[in-house]
CSV table of C-alpha atoms and ligand atoms in Angstrom, one decimal:
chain,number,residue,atom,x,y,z
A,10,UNK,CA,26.6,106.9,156.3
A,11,UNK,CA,22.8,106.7,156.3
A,12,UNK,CA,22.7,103.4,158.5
A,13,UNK,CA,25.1,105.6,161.2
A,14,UNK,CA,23.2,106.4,164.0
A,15,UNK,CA,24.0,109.6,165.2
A,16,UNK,CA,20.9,110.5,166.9
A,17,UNK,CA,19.5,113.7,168.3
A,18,UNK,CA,16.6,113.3,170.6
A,19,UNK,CA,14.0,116.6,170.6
A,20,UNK,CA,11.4,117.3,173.0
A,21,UNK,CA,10.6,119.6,176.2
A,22,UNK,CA,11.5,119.0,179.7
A,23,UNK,CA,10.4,115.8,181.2
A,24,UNK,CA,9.6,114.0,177.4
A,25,UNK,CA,12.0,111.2,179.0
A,26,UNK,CA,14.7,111.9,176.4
A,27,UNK,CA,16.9,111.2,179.3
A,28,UNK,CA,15.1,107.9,179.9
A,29,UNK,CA,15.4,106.9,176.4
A,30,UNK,CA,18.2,107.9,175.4
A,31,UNK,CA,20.0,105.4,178.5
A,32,UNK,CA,18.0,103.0,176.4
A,33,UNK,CA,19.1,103.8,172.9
A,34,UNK,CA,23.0,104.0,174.4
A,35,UNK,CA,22.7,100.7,175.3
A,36,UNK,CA,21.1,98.4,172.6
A,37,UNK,CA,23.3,100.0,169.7
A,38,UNK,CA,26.3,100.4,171.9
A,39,UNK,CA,26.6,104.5,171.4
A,40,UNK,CA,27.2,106.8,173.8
A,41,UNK,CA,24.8,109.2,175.2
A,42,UNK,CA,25.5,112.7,175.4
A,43,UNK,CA,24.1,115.3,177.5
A,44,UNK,CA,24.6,118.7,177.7
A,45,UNK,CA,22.7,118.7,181.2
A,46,UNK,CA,24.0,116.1,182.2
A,47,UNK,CA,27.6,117.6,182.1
A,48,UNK,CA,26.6,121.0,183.4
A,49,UNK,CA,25.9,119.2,186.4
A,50,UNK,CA,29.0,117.7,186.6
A,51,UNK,CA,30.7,120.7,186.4
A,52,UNK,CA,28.7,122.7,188.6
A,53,UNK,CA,28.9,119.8,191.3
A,54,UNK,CA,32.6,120.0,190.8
A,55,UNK,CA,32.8,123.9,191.3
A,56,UNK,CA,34.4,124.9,187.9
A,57,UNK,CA,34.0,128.4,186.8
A,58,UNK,CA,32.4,126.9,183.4
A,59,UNK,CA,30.0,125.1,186.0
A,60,UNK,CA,29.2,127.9,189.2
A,61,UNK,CA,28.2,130.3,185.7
A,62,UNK,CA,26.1,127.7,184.2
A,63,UNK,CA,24.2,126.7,187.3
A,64,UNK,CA,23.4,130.5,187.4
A,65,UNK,CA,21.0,130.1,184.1
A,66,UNK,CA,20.3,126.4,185.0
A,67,UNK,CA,18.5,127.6,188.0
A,68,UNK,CA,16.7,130.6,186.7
A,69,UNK,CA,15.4,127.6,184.0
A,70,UNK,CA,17.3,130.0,181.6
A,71,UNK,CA,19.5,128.4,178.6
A,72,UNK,CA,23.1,128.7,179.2
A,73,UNK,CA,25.0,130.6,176.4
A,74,UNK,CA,25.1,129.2,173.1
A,75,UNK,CA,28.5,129.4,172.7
A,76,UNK,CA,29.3,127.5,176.0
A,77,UNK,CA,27.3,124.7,175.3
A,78,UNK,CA,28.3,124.3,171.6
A,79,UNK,CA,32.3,124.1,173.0
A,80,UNK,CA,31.3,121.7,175.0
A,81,UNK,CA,29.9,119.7,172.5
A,82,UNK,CA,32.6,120.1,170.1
A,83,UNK,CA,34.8,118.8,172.4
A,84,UNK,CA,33.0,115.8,173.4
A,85,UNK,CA,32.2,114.7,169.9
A,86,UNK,CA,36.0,114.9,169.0
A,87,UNK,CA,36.1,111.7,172.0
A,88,UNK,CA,37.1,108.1,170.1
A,89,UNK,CA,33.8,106.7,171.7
A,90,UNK,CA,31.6,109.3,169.0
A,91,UNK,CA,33.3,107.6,166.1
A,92,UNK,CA,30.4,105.0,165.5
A,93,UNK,CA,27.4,107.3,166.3
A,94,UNK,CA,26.2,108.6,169.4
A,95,UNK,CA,22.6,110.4,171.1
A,96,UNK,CA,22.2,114.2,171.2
A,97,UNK,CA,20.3,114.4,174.7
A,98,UNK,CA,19.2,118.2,175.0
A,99,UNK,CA,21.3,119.6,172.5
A,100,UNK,CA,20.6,121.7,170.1
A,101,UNK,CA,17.8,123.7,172.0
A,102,UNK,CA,18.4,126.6,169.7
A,103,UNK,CA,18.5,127.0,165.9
A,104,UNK,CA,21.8,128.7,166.3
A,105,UNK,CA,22.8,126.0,168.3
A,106,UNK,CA,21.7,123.4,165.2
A,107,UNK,CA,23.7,125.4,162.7
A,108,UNK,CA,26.6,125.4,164.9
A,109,UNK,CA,26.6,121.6,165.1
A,110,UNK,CA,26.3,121.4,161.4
A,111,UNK,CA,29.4,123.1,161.0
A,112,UNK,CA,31.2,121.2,163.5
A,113,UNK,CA,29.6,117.9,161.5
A,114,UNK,CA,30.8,119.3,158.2
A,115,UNK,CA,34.0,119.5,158.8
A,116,UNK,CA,34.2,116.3,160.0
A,117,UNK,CA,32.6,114.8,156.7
A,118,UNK,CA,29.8,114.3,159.2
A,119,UNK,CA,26.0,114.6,159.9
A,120,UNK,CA,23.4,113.9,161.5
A,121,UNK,CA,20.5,110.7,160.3
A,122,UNK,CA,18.1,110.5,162.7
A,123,UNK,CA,15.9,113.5,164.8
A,124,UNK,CA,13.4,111.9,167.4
A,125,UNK,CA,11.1,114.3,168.6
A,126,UNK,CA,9.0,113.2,171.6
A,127,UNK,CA,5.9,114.9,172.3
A,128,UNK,CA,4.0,114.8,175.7
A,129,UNK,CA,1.4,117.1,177.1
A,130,UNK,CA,2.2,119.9,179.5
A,131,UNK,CA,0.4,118.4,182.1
A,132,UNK,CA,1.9,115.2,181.9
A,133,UNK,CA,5.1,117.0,182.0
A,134,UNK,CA,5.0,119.2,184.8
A,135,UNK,CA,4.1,115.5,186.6
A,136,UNK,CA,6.8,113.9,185.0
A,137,UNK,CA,9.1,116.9,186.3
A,138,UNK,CA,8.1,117.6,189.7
A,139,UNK,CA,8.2,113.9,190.5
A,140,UNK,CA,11.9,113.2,188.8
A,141,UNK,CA,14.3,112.4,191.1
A,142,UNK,CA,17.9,112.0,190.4
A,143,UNK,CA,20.9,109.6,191.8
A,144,UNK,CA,23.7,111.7,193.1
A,145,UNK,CA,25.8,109.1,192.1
A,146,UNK,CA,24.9,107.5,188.9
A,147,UNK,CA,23.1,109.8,187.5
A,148,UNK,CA,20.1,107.4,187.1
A,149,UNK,CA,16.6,108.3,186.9
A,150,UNK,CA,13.1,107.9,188.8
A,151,UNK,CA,9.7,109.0,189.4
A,152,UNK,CA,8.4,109.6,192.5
A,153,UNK,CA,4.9,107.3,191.1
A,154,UNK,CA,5.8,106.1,187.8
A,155,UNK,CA,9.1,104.6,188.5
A,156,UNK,CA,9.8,104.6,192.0
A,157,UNK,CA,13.2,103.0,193.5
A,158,UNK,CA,13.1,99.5,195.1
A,159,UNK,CA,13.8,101.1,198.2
A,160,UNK,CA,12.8,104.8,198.9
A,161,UNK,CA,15.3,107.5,198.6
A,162,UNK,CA,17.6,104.6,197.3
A,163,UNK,CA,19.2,103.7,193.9
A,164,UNK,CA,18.9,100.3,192.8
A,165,UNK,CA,21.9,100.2,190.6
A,166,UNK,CA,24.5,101.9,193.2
A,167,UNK,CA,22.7,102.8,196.3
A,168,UNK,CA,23.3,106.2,196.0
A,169,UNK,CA,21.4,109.2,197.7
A,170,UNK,CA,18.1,110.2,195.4
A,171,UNK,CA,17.9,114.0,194.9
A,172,UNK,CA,15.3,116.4,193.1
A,173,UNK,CA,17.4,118.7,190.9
A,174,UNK,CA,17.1,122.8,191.6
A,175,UNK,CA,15.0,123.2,188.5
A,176,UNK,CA,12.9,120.6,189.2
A,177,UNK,CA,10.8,122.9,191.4
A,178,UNK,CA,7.5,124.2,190.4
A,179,UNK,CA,8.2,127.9,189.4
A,180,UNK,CA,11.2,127.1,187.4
A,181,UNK,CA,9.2,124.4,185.7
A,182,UNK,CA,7.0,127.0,184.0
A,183,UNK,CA,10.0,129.2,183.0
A,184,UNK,CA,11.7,126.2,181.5
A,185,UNK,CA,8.7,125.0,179.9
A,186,UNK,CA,8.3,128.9,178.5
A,187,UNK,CA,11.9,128.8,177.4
A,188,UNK,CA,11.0,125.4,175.5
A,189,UNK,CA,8.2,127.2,173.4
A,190,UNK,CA,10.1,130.1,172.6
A,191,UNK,CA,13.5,128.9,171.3
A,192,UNK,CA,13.5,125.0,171.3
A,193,UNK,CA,10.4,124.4,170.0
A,194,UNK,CA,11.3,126.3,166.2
A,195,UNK,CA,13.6,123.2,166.1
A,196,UNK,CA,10.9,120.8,164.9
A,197,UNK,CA,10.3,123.0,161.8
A,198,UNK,CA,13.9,123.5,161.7
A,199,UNK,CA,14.4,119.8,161.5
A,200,UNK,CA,11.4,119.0,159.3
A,201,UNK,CA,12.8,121.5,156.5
A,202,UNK,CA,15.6,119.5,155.9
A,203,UNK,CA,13.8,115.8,156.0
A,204,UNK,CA,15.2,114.7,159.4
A,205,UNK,CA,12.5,114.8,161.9
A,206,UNK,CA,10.6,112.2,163.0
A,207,UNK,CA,7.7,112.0,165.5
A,208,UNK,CA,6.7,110.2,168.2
A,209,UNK,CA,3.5,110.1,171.0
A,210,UNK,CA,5.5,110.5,174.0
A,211,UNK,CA,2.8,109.1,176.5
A,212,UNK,CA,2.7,105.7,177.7
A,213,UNK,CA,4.9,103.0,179.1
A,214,UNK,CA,8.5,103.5,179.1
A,215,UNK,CA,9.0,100.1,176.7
A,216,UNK,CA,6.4,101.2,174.8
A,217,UNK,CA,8.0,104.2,174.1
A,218,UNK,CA,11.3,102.6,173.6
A,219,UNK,CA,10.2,100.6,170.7
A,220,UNK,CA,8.6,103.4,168.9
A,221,UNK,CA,11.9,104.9,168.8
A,222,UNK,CA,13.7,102.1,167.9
A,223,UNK,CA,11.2,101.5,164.7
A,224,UNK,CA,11.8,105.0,163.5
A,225,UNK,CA,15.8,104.1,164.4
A,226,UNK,CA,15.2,101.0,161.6
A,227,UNK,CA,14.1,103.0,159.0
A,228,UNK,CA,17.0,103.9,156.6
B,18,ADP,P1,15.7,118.3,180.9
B,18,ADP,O1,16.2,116.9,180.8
B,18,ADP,O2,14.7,118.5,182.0
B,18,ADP,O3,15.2,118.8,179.6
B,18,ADP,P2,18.5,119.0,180.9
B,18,ADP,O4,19.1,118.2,181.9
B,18,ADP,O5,18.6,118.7,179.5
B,18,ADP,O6,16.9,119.2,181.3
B,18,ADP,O7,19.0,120.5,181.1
B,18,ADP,C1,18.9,121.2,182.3
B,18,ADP,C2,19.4,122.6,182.1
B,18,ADP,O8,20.7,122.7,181.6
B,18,ADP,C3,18.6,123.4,181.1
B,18,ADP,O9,17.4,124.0,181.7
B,18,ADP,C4,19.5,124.5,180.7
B,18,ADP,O10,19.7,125.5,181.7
B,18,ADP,C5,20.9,123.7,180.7
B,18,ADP,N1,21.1,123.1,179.3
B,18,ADP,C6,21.1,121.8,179.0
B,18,ADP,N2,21.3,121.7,177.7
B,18,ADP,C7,21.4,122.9,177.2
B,18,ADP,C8,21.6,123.4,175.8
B,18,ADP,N3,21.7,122.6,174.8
B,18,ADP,N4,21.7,124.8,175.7
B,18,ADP,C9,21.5,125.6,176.7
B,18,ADP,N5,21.3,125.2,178.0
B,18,ADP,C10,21.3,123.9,178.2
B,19,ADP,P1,13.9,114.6,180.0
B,19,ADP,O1,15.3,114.0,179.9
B,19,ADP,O2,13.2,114.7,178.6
B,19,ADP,O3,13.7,115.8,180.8
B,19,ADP,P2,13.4,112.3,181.7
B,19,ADP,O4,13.8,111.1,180.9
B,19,ADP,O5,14.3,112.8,182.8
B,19,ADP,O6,13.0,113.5,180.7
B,19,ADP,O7,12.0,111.9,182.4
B,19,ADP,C1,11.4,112.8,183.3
B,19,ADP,C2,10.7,112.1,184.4
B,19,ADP,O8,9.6,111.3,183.9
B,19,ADP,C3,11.6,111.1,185.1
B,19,ADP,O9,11.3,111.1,186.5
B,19,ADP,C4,11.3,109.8,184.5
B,19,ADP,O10,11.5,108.7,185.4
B,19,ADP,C5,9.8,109.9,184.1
B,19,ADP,N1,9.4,109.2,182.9
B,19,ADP,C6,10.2,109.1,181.8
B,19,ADP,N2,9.5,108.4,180.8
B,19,ADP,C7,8.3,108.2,181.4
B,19,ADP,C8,7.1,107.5,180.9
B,19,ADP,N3,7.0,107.0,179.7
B,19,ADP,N4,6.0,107.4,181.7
B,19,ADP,C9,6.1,107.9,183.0
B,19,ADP,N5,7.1,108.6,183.5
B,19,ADP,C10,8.2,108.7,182.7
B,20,ZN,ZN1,22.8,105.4,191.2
């Protein structure tokens, strides 16, 4: 089990786990899972799951534990998980990790690598108010630091750039609060039991990447 990859990617809003983790997916052929990233989708699709979730997603609140660990569950039970995949954004609480060692134990399961990237808040709140999003794809970009080929534009589908609801200003600071209050007692959470693993979030995106992947070597 120990050379398994089944990654969980820590860090506060804007770190890039969503960056990296595209990255990680790709070179060791796992997928990536995110618990925003399927909010979204359900709250573009107008579930009831989704219209309650966007309700905390907007406030920069966390949506309910129990919600987002079912939803997890689920995915991980896909054939695609069998081989590893990357937490993206999940656990952000510690009931939330003891939930997901459960769901892991009973599988005969666990988790080998936590990547925790740190960043400074100011480089954040740039990062985050100059994110924009492909309505489409899904795909990332900054505004400055990784602009599309052609404004407003994705380069991989041509889809229509957005700036996500909680990527404005006020809701910012609550998420970044909400991030120190009950994410950030996962690093100790995570250091406790031998898992976690640092790395300097600031820099190029490549440079970043093969930090990660270092840490990723080591068994
Ligand atoms: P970011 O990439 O900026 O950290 P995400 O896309 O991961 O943001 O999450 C967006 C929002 O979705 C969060 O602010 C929160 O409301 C909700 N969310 C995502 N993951 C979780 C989770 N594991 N637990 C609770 N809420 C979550
Ligand atoms: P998270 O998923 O942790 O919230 P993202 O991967 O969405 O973070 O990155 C937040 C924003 O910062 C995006 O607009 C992304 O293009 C940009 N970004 C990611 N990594 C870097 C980096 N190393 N340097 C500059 N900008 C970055
Ligand atoms: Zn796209």
């Amino acid at each position: 089990m120990s050379n398994k990859k089944n990654i969980i990617l820590l860090g506060p809003p804007g770190a890039g786990k969503g960056t990296q983790a595209v990255k990680i997916a790709e070179k060791y052929n796992i997928p990536q899972i995110s618990t925003g990233d399927i909010l979204r989708r359900a709250a573009a699709a107008g579930t009831n799951l989704g219209k309650e979730a966007k309700k905390f997603m907007d406030r920069g609140d966390l949506v309910p534990d129990e919600v987002v660990v079912g939803l997890v569950d689920e995915r991980l039970m896909d054939t695609d998980c069998k081989d590893g995949y990357i937490l993206d954004g999940f656990p952000r609480t510690v009931e939330q990790a003891k939930a997901l060692d459960l769901i892991l134990d009973e599988k005969g399961d666990g988790i080998t690598y936590v990547v925790s990237i740190d960043v400074d808040e100011d480089e954040l709140i740039e990062r985050l108010t100059g994110r924009r999003t492909c309505r489409k794809c899904g795909k990332m970009y900054h505004v400055a630091f990784e602009p599309p080929k052609s404004e407003g534009k994705c380069d991989k589908c041509d889809g229509e750039l957005y700036q996500r609801d909680d990527d404005k200003k006020e809701t910012i600071t609550a998420r970044l609060r909400v991030y120190n209050e009950k994410t950030e007692p996962l690093i100790e959470y995570f250091s406790k039991k031998g898992l976690k693993r640092s790395v300097h979030g600031s820099g190029g995106i490549d440079e970043i990447f093969s930090k990660i992947t270092e840490v990723l070597e080591e068994s």
